[in-house]
Amino acid sequence: MSFGNLNIIAPLQQALAKEGYTEPTPIQMQAIPFLLQGKDLMGIAQTGTGKTAAFVLPILQRMSENYKSSIPGTPRVLVLAPTRELAAQIDQSFATYGQFLRFRHLAIFGGVRQGPQVRILSRGVDILVATPGRLLDLMNQGFIKLKGVEFFVLDEIDRMLDMGFINDMRKIVSALPEKRQSLFFSATMSRQTDDFADRLLKDAVCVEVTPEASTLECIEQRIFFVDHNNKYPLLQQLFKQQDMDRVLIFTRTKHRADKIAEALNKSRIRADAIHGNKSQNQRTKTMRDFKSGNLDVLVATDIAARGIDVDDISHVVNFDLPNEPESYIHRIGRTGRAGASGTAYSFCAADERNFLRSIERLTRMTIEIADHPYHSETAKNAVGAAAEMAIPNRSRGRPGNARRETFHKSGPRKEYSSRRR
Ligand code: AMP
């Protein structure tokens, strides 16, 4: 199967060839024919499956079949994404795949001045990729009108709902015209995502790429049972023994992300942390350094890492296991992208044991146990209360901030100190 078989037009095929993409991925094969027919779509797929191109290509194709000149503040395409990084990355995909077409695109998100975004909008933008907050802000100030939207994409709905964007999304949807093509993507399905899609999609096709079939199979996964106070020495040992040249490390808190990056720097490993307390400029610079190879290690919290699109990540290390099993799939999906092989190491202490059980239930896999000097039988065999982590306040809202802060305050143990290094 080639992109030609999918009836993709020449300028898009040319861009794909330039990127070195010859064959469509499974989600692209399934979704593109329906999207070219103008159907609404619910896509169940996580990052790493090629889902961005699965919507960007047919949208660009349909737009170019019906060319219109740009109108200030009135986009034809609206893509909503939960984080700035993901928004920037989707915008970049429109630039890459649309490089031989003449559409104007823009990503807008908070954390940076609105002036430059407003200036570009006033010159006319065809494709707008936005996070909900900044979009509503600019709509309220009259800089954006959604009446001309023909294509509406909601990416990572599950995460948007988790982050408490439901009311923002409702307001945005109510400003859209009735007649439009809507494309929703989610890594997971829940009652809430189902309800949301049911109300907003018309006669939609549902395509699903299961994690087993795509990303997870290409990734070598290992679980390291280890006590909390041995996690950092274990990490150091892995760096000494393995060829770990492009590594993404996940931690539960921003504080730990900073600590690990600092400690690695002291061991002469080029690392930096990316999380919600860093300014947009810092985050952009860190991402650029990681992409260009100036940094070998990026230490991140879940929210900050959404949508990180860096090729050739050799290892993902879950320094802490995520409490939501879906996050495990998102995290390790950063390696082994689009068929490449990758390695995912996960550290599991006793009070994370139940997180591991949930992950194995969701992925329907048993992760192989690594043999290592810091192995903890206590962690491996933990059950009952010992296998539970006390997670303060599991309430909804904006867990990205609220939950993490509480966690941080309630006091991580001091896992590693400079003496150990
Ligand atoms: P996504 O799931 O959209 O985050 O895409 C994951 C990665 O796969 C990105 O780096 C894309 O550029 C890449 N990609 C998208 N389509 C293809 C393809 N047909 N062949 C190979 N790589 C692809």
Short mmCIF file of C-alpha atoms and ligand atoms in Angstrom, two decimals:
data_model
loop_
_atom_site.label_atom_id
_atom_site.label_comp_id
_atom_site.label_asym_id
_atom_site.label_seq_id
_atom_site.Cartn_x
_atom_site.Cartn_y
_atom_site.Cartn_z
CA MET A 1 0.00 0.00 0.00
CA SER A 2 1.36 3.43 -0.94
CA PHE A 3 0.10 6.98 -0.52
CA GLY A 4 -0.69 6.90 -4.24
CA ASN A 5 -3.14 4.03 -3.59
CA LEU A 6 -4.89 6.32 -1.12
CA ASN A 7 -5.34 8.90 -3.90
CA ILE A 8 -3.18 11.47 -2.17
CA ILE A 9 -2.48 14.40 -4.50
CA ALA A 10 0.97 15.06 -5.94
CA PRO A 11 2.06 18.06 -3.79
CA LEU A 12 1.35 16.06 -0.64
CA GLN A 13 3.06 12.96 -1.97
CA GLN A 14 6.07 15.09 -2.80
CA ALA A 15 6.22 16.34 0.81
CA LEU A 16 5.85 12.78 2.12
CA ALA A 17 8.66 11.60 -0.13
CA LYS A 18 10.85 14.42 1.15
CA GLU A 19 10.20 13.22 4.71
CA GLY A 20 11.09 9.70 3.62
CA TYR A 21 7.61 8.32 4.30
CA THR A 22 6.70 5.81 1.65
CA GLU A 23 3.97 3.73 3.24
CA PRO A 24 0.96 4.87 5.21
CA THR A 25 0.73 3.69 8.82
CA PRO A 26 -2.34 1.62 9.83
CA ILE A 27 -4.28 4.62 11.17
CA GLN A 28 -3.53 6.52 7.96
CA MET A 29 -4.67 3.60 5.81
CA GLN A 30 -7.91 3.33 7.73
CA ALA A 31 -8.75 6.99 8.23
CA ILE A 32 -7.66 8.76 5.05
CA PRO A 33 -10.20 7.23 2.61
CA PHE A 34 -13.14 8.21 4.88
CA LEU A 35 -11.78 11.66 5.54
CA LEU A 36 -11.34 12.33 1.84
CA GLN A 37 -15.03 11.46 1.42
CA GLY A 38 -15.88 14.15 3.99
CA LYS A 39 -16.96 11.81 6.79
CA ASP A 40 -16.80 12.65 10.49
CA LEU A 41 -14.37 10.43 12.31
CA MET A 42 -13.60 9.13 15.76
CA GLY A 43 -10.02 7.84 15.83
CA ILE A 44 -8.69 5.82 18.73
CA ALA A 45 -4.95 6.05 18.48
CA GLN A 46 -2.10 7.34 20.54
CA THR A 47 0.83 9.50 19.62
CA GLY A 48 3.44 7.55 17.71
CA THR A 49 0.99 5.88 15.35
CA GLY A 50 1.13 8.57 12.66
CA LYS A 51 -2.28 9.96 13.62
CA THR A 52 -1.33 13.58 12.95
CA ALA A 53 -0.64 12.94 9.27
CA ALA A 54 -3.85 10.86 9.20
CA PHE A 55 -5.84 14.07 9.62
CA VAL A 56 -3.44 16.70 8.26
CA LEU A 57 -3.09 15.06 4.82
CA PRO A 58 -6.81 14.69 3.98
CA ILE A 59 -7.61 18.14 5.35
CA LEU A 60 -4.95 19.77 3.19
CA GLN A 61 -6.16 17.77 0.21
CA ARG A 62 -9.80 18.77 0.67
CA MET A 63 -8.85 22.40 1.20
CA SER A 64 -6.81 22.49 -1.96
CA GLU A 65 -9.67 20.95 -3.96
CA ASN A 66 -11.69 23.99 -3.01
CA TYR A 67 -9.20 26.84 -2.80
CA LYS A 68 -10.30 30.06 -1.08
CA SER A 69 -8.26 33.12 -0.20
CA SER A 70 -7.57 33.69 3.48
CA ILE A 71 -9.80 36.03 5.48
CA PRO A 72 -8.39 37.85 8.54
CA GLY A 73 -9.23 36.08 11.81
CA THR A 74 -11.41 33.50 10.07
CA PRO A 75 -9.75 30.10 9.72
CA ARG A 76 -11.09 27.22 7.60
CA VAL A 77 -9.49 24.63 9.87
CA LEU A 78 -9.55 24.62 13.65
CA VAL A 79 -7.49 22.07 15.56
CA LEU A 80 -7.74 22.00 19.35
CA ALA A 81 -4.96 20.38 21.36
CA PRO A 82 -4.49 20.12 25.12
CA THR A 83 -0.93 21.46 25.39
CA ARG A 84 1.27 24.07 23.78
CA GLU A 85 3.83 21.48 22.73
CA LEU A 86 1.24 19.39 20.95
CA ALA A 87 -0.30 22.47 19.31
CA ALA A 88 3.12 23.60 18.06
CA GLN A 89 3.85 20.16 16.75
CA ILE A 90 0.57 19.79 14.87
CA ASP A 91 1.16 23.22 13.35
CA GLN A 92 4.60 22.03 12.28
CA SER A 93 2.99 19.00 10.59
CA PHE A 94 0.74 21.32 8.57
CA ALA A 95 3.90 23.19 7.54
CA THR A 96 5.78 20.01 6.63
CA TYR A 97 3.05 18.22 4.68
CA GLY A 98 1.73 21.45 3.19
CA GLN A 99 5.11 22.78 2.05
CA PHE A 100 4.13 22.55 -1.63
CA LEU A 101 0.70 24.14 -1.07
CA ARG A 102 -0.07 27.73 -0.24
CA PHE A 103 -1.96 27.64 3.03
CA ARG A 104 -1.26 29.87 5.98
CA HIS A 105 -1.16 28.21 9.35
CA LEU A 106 -0.66 29.36 12.92
CA ALA A 107 -0.45 27.85 16.40
CA ILE A 108 -1.78 29.90 19.29
CA PHE A 109 -1.32 29.06 22.97
CA GLY A 110 -0.93 30.78 26.31
CA GLY A 111 2.28 31.55 28.14
CA VAL A 112 3.54 33.88 25.41
CA ARG A 113 2.50 37.39 24.38
CA GLN A 114 -0.61 37.54 22.25
CA GLY A 115 0.59 40.46 20.08
CA PRO A 116 2.57 38.46 17.49
CA GLN A 117 -0.26 35.88 17.23
CA VAL A 118 -2.83 38.65 16.71
CA ARG A 119 -0.72 40.27 13.99
CA ILE A 120 -0.49 37.02 12.04
CA LEU A 121 -4.23 36.42 12.48
CA SER A 122 -5.03 39.84 11.10
CA ARG A 123 -3.12 39.01 7.91
CA GLY A 124 -5.34 35.96 7.38
CA VAL A 125 -4.83 32.37 8.49
CA ASP A 126 -6.33 29.25 6.88
CA ILE A 127 -5.35 26.73 9.53
CA LEU A 128 -5.46 27.53 13.22
CA VAL A 129 -4.10 25.13 15.84
CA ALA A 130 -4.95 26.22 19.36
CA THR A 131 -5.09 25.37 23.01
CA PRO A 132 -8.58 26.14 24.35
CA GLY A 133 -7.70 28.96 26.79
CA ARG A 134 -5.85 31.23 24.37
CA LEU A 135 -8.40 30.56 21.63
CA LEU A 136 -11.29 31.69 23.86
CA ASP A 137 -9.30 34.72 24.95
CA LEU A 138 -8.72 35.85 21.40
CA MET A 139 -12.31 35.02 20.39
CA ASN A 140 -13.60 37.15 23.27
CA GLN A 141 -11.43 40.03 22.13
CA GLY A 142 -12.88 39.71 18.64
CA PHE A 143 -9.64 38.60 16.93
CA ILE A 144 -10.97 35.20 15.86
CA LYS A 145 -14.30 34.19 14.34
CA LEU A 146 -15.15 30.55 13.87
CA LYS A 147 -18.02 30.95 11.41
CA GLY A 148 -15.86 29.91 8.48
CA VAL A 149 -14.57 26.67 10.02
CA GLU A 150 -15.04 23.73 7.63
CA PHE A 151 -12.79 21.23 9.42
CA PHE A 152 -12.76 20.83 13.17
CA VAL A 153 -10.22 18.55 14.84
CA LEU A 154 -10.12 17.70 18.52
CA ASP A 155 -6.89 15.94 19.38
CA GLU A 156 -6.36 13.95 22.57
CA ILE A 157 -9.91 14.43 23.83
CA ASP A 158 -9.28 12.14 26.77
CA ARG A 159 -6.50 14.40 27.96
CA MET A 160 -8.56 17.55 27.33
CA LEU A 161 -11.34 16.18 29.50
CA ASP A 162 -8.83 15.11 32.16
CA MET A 163 -7.37 18.58 32.19
CA GLY A 164 -10.77 20.10 32.86
CA PHE A 165 -11.27 21.73 29.45
CA ILE A 166 -14.86 20.52 29.03
CA ASN A 167 -16.54 23.92 29.49
CA ASP A 168 -14.01 25.66 27.27
CA MET A 169 -14.59 23.05 24.58
CA ARG A 170 -18.37 23.48 24.83
CA LYS A 171 -18.05 27.23 24.36
CA ILE A 172 -15.77 26.79 21.38
CA VAL A 173 -18.03 24.19 19.76
CA SER A 174 -21.06 26.45 20.16
CA ALA A 175 -19.28 29.09 18.04
CA LEU A 176 -18.70 26.64 15.16
CA PRO A 177 -21.00 26.42 12.16
CA GLU A 178 -23.33 23.40 12.05
CA LYS A 179 -22.05 22.34 8.67
CA ARG A 180 -18.49 21.11 9.12
CA GLN A 181 -16.40 17.97 9.10
CA SER A 182 -15.38 16.93 12.62
CA LEU A 183 -12.47 14.65 13.45
CA PHE A 184 -11.90 13.52 17.00
CA PHE A 185 -8.91 11.63 18.32
CA SER A 186 -8.39 10.01 21.66
CA ALA A 187 -5.86 7.51 22.99
CA THR A 188 -8.48 5.88 25.15
CA MET A 189 -12.26 5.66 25.23
CA SER A 190 -14.31 6.30 28.35
CA ARG A 191 -17.99 7.09 28.99
CA GLN A 192 -17.10 10.76 28.97
CA THR A 193 -15.26 10.70 25.63
CA ASP A 194 -18.02 8.53 24.19
CA ASP A 195 -20.74 10.97 25.29
CA PHE A 196 -18.81 13.90 23.95
CA ALA A 197 -18.24 12.28 20.57
CA ASP A 198 -21.85 11.05 20.36
CA ARG A 199 -23.20 14.54 20.75
CA LEU A 200 -20.85 16.26 18.35
CA LEU A 201 -20.11 13.84 15.54
CA LYS A 202 -22.60 13.09 12.79
CA ASP A 203 -22.79 9.66 11.24
CA ALA A 204 -19.14 9.16 12.18
CA VAL A 205 -16.80 6.37 11.24
CA CYS A 206 -14.75 4.95 14.07
CA VAL A 207 -11.24 3.68 13.40
CA GLU A 208 -9.06 2.19 16.04
CA VAL A 209 -5.41 1.31 16.20
CA THR A 210 -4.77 -0.77 19.26
CA PRO A 211 -1.53 -0.19 21.12
CA GLU A 212 -0.56 -3.84 20.74
CA ALA A 213 -0.75 -3.67 17.00
CA SER A 214 1.22 -0.49 16.64
CA THR A 215 3.58 1.07 19.10
CA LEU A 216 3.93 -1.31 21.99
CA GLU A 217 5.04 -4.31 20.02
CA CYS A 218 8.14 -2.57 18.76
CA ILE A 219 9.24 -1.54 22.22
CA GLU A 220 11.40 -3.63 24.47
CA GLN A 221 9.88 -3.18 27.90
CA ARG A 222 11.46 -4.05 31.27
CA ILE A 223 10.31 -3.54 34.81
CA PHE A 224 12.86 -2.83 37.55
CA PHE A 225 11.58 -3.57 41.04
CA VAL A 226 13.48 -1.14 43.23
CA ASP A 227 13.05 0.74 46.50
CA HIS A 228 12.63 4.49 46.21
CA ASN A 229 16.00 5.26 47.76
CA ASN A 230 17.74 3.11 45.15
CA LYS A 231 16.06 4.60 42.09
CA TYR A 232 18.71 7.19 41.42
CA PRO A 233 21.71 4.84 41.87
CA LEU A 234 19.90 2.43 39.53
CA LEU A 235 19.47 5.17 36.94
CA GLN A 236 23.14 6.05 37.15
CA GLN A 237 24.09 2.44 36.73
CA LEU A 238 21.93 2.14 33.63
CA PHE A 239 23.64 5.16 32.13
CA LYS A 240 27.04 3.59 32.81
CA GLN A 241 26.19 0.20 31.37
CA GLN A 242 23.96 0.95 28.43
CA ASP A 243 24.26 2.94 25.32
CA MET A 244 21.67 5.53 26.29
CA ASP A 245 22.11 8.44 23.94
CA ARG A 246 18.67 9.98 23.57
CA VAL A 247 16.69 9.42 26.69
CA LEU A 248 13.36 10.65 27.95
CA ILE A 249 12.84 10.24 31.71
CA PHE A 250 9.44 10.64 33.32
CA THR A 251 8.90 11.68 36.90
CA ARG A 252 5.80 12.24 38.95
CA THR A 253 6.63 15.78 40.06
CA LYS A 254 8.28 18.87 38.64
CA HIS A 255 10.57 18.99 41.65
CA ARG A 256 11.89 15.49 40.98
CA ALA A 257 12.33 16.29 37.29
CA ASP A 258 14.57 19.22 38.23
CA LYS A 259 16.50 17.15 40.79
CA ILE A 260 17.23 14.37 38.35
CA ALA A 261 18.35 16.76 35.62
CA GLU A 262 20.67 18.49 38.10
CA ALA A 263 22.10 15.23 39.38
CA LEU A 264 22.74 13.97 35.83
CA ASN A 265 24.45 17.21 34.93
CA LYS A 266 26.79 16.73 37.86
CA SER A 267 27.64 13.32 36.42
CA ARG A 268 28.47 15.06 33.13
CA ILE A 269 25.37 13.84 31.35
CA ARG A 270 23.73 16.60 29.34
CA ALA A 271 20.21 16.75 30.73
CA ASP A 272 17.46 19.30 31.27
CA ALA A 273 13.96 19.23 32.69
CA ILE A 274 10.74 20.31 31.02
CA HIS A 275 7.59 20.92 33.03
CA GLY A 276 4.78 23.37 33.63
CA ASN A 277 6.80 25.70 35.86
CA LYS A 278 9.20 26.53 33.06
CA SER A 279 8.41 29.47 30.83
CA GLN A 280 7.36 28.84 27.25
CA ASN A 281 10.71 30.18 26.05
CA GLN A 282 12.63 27.81 28.29
CA ARG A 283 10.50 24.89 27.16
CA THR A 284 11.00 25.75 23.51
CA LYS A 285 14.75 26.07 23.97
CA THR A 286 15.01 22.78 25.87
CA MET A 287 13.00 20.98 23.17
CA ARG A 288 15.18 22.48 20.46
CA ASP A 289 18.35 21.38 22.29
CA PHE A 290 17.00 17.88 22.75
CA LYS A 291 15.94 17.61 19.10
CA SER A 292 19.26 18.88 17.82
CA GLY A 293 21.26 16.53 20.04
CA ASN A 294 22.69 19.27 22.31
CA LEU A 295 20.98 17.48 25.15
CA ASP A 296 21.07 13.72 25.65
CA VAL A 297 18.41 13.49 28.30
CA LEU A 298 15.08 15.20 28.77
CA VAL A 299 13.40 14.78 32.14
CA ALA A 300 9.70 15.49 31.98
CA THR A 301 6.39 15.32 33.77
CA ASP A 302 3.43 13.81 31.92
CA ILE A 303 1.63 16.97 30.95
CA ALA A 304 4.76 18.67 29.62
CA ALA A 305 5.64 15.60 27.60
CA ARG A 306 2.36 15.35 25.71
CA GLY A 307 3.11 15.40 22.05
CA ILE A 308 6.87 15.54 22.30
CA ASP A 309 7.84 14.49 18.83
CA VAL A 310 11.50 13.65 18.66
CA ASP A 311 12.70 10.92 16.40
CA ASP A 312 15.18 8.32 17.54
CA ILE A 313 14.51 8.38 21.26
CA SER A 314 16.52 5.36 22.32
CA HIS A 315 15.11 4.92 25.82
CA VAL A 316 12.12 6.00 27.82
CA VAL A 317 12.69 5.63 31.56
CA ASN A 318 9.74 5.74 33.90
CA PHE A 319 11.58 6.87 37.00
CA ASP A 320 8.15 6.87 38.61
CA LEU A 321 5.26 4.83 37.30
CA PRO A 322 2.25 6.87 36.26
CA ASN A 323 -0.89 6.49 38.34
CA GLU A 324 -3.05 6.46 35.23
CA PRO A 325 -2.26 3.39 33.15
CA GLU A 326 -3.02 5.20 29.86
CA SER A 327 -0.10 7.51 30.58
CA TYR A 328 2.22 4.51 30.43
CA ILE A 329 1.22 3.96 26.81
CA HIS A 330 1.63 7.66 26.01
CA ARG A 331 5.01 7.78 27.67
CA ILE A 332 6.58 4.73 26.12
CA GLY A 333 5.04 5.64 22.75
CA ARG A 334 7.75 8.31 22.54
CA THR A 335 10.21 5.61 21.63
CA GLY A 336 9.61 3.01 18.93
CA ARG A 337 7.86 5.58 16.80
CA ALA A 338 6.23 4.60 13.55
CA GLY A 339 7.82 1.18 13.51
CA ALA A 340 11.29 2.00 14.86
CA SER A 341 12.50 -0.09 17.78
CA GLY A 342 12.96 1.40 21.24
CA THR A 343 13.42 0.51 24.89
CA ALA A 344 11.26 1.41 27.87
CA TYR A 345 12.53 0.88 31.42
CA SER A 346 10.12 1.32 34.31
CA PHE A 347 11.10 1.59 37.96
CA CYS A 348 8.52 0.20 40.34
CA ALA A 349 8.72 0.65 44.12
CA ALA A 350 6.41 -1.14 46.55
CA ASP A 351 3.84 1.66 46.67
CA GLU A 352 3.71 1.72 42.85
CA ARG A 353 3.01 -2.01 42.59
CA ASN A 354 -0.69 -1.51 41.93
CA PHE A 355 0.04 1.03 39.20
CA LEU A 356 1.98 -1.72 37.46
CA ARG A 357 -0.93 -4.12 37.86
CA SER A 358 -3.26 -1.59 36.20
CA ILE A 359 -0.79 -1.06 33.36
CA GLU A 360 -0.51 -4.78 32.71
CA ARG A 361 -4.29 -5.11 32.75
CA LEU A 362 -4.73 -2.28 30.25
CA THR A 363 -2.01 -3.40 27.85
CA ARG A 364 -2.85 -7.07 28.33
CA MET A 365 0.86 -7.75 28.64
CA THR A 366 3.15 -8.95 31.37
CA ILE A 367 6.26 -6.83 31.35
CA GLU A 368 9.49 -8.77 31.68
CA ILE A 369 11.34 -8.28 34.96
CA ALA A 370 14.90 -6.96 34.75
CA ASP A 371 17.67 -8.54 36.72
CA HIS A 372 19.74 -5.85 38.46
CA PRO A 373 21.76 -5.26 41.66
CA TYR A 374 19.11 -3.02 43.26
CA HIS A 375 16.30 -5.53 42.86
CA SER A 376 13.71 -5.30 45.64
CA GLU A 377 11.63 -8.38 46.48
CA THR A 378 9.54 -6.14 48.75
CA ALA A 379 8.53 -4.04 45.76
CA LYS A 380 7.90 -7.10 43.63
CA ASN A 381 5.68 -8.82 46.17
CA ALA A 382 3.84 -5.80 47.57
CA VAL A 383 0.10 -6.30 47.95
CA GLY A 384 -2.73 -4.61 49.82
CA ALA A 385 -2.02 -1.27 51.47
CA ALA A 386 1.74 -1.63 50.85
CA ALA A 387 1.11 -1.67 47.10
CA GLU A 388 -0.98 1.51 47.18
CA MET A 389 0.28 5.01 46.92
CA ALA A 390 -1.57 7.62 48.94
CA ILE A 391 -2.65 9.96 46.20
CA PRO A 392 -4.07 13.12 47.63
CA ASN A 393 -7.30 14.35 46.11
CA ARG A 394 -8.15 12.33 43.06
CA SER A 395 -10.85 14.84 42.18
CA ARG A 396 -11.35 16.08 38.65
CA GLY A 397 -10.51 19.61 37.64
CA ARG A 398 -7.06 20.45 36.47
CA PRO A 399 -5.02 17.63 37.89
CA GLY A 400 -1.99 18.73 35.95
CA ASN A 401 -1.52 21.49 38.46
CA ALA A 402 -3.53 20.71 41.53
CA ARG A 403 -2.60 17.12 42.04
CA ARG A 404 1.05 17.52 41.29
CA GLU A 405 1.53 20.40 43.70
CA THR A 406 -0.13 18.57 46.55
CA PHE A 407 2.00 15.60 45.82
CA HIS A 408 5.11 17.60 45.91
CA LYS A 409 4.18 19.19 49.24
CA SER A 410 3.14 15.95 50.85
CA GLY A 411 6.73 15.19 50.65
CA PRO A 412 8.82 13.00 48.45
CA ARG A 413 11.41 11.16 50.41
CA LYS A 414 14.95 12.22 49.80
CA GLU A 415 15.90 9.56 47.32
CA TYR A 416 19.31 10.68 46.35
CA SER A 417 21.80 13.09 47.67
CA SER A 418 24.98 14.54 46.32
CA ARG A 419 26.94 12.16 48.53
CA ARG A 420 25.79 9.25 46.45
CA ARG A 421 27.29 10.73 43.38
P1 AMP B 1 2.18 10.96 15.40
O1 AMP B 1 1.51 9.71 15.87
O2 AMP B 1 1.31 11.79 14.56
O3 AMP B 1 2.77 11.72 16.59
O4 AMP B 1 3.42 10.55 14.47
C1 AMP B 1 4.51 9.84 14.95
C2 AMP B 1 5.74 9.97 14.07
O5 AMP B 1 5.59 9.21 12.88
C3 AMP B 1 6.04 11.39 13.62
O6 AMP B 1 7.41 11.62 13.79
C4 AMP B 1 5.67 11.39 12.15
O7 AMP B 1 6.42 12.32 11.44
C5 AMP B 1 5.98 9.96 11.74
N1 AMP B 1 5.17 9.47 10.60
C6 AMP B 1 3.93 9.86 10.25
N2 AMP B 1 3.51 9.17 9.17
C7 AMP B 1 4.48 8.31 8.84
C8 AMP B 1 4.64 7.32 7.82
N3 AMP B 1 3.66 7.07 6.94
N4 AMP B 1 5.79 6.63 7.80
C9 AMP B 1 6.75 6.84 8.71
N5 AMP B 1 6.68 7.77 9.69
C10 AMP B 1 5.56 8.49 9.77
#
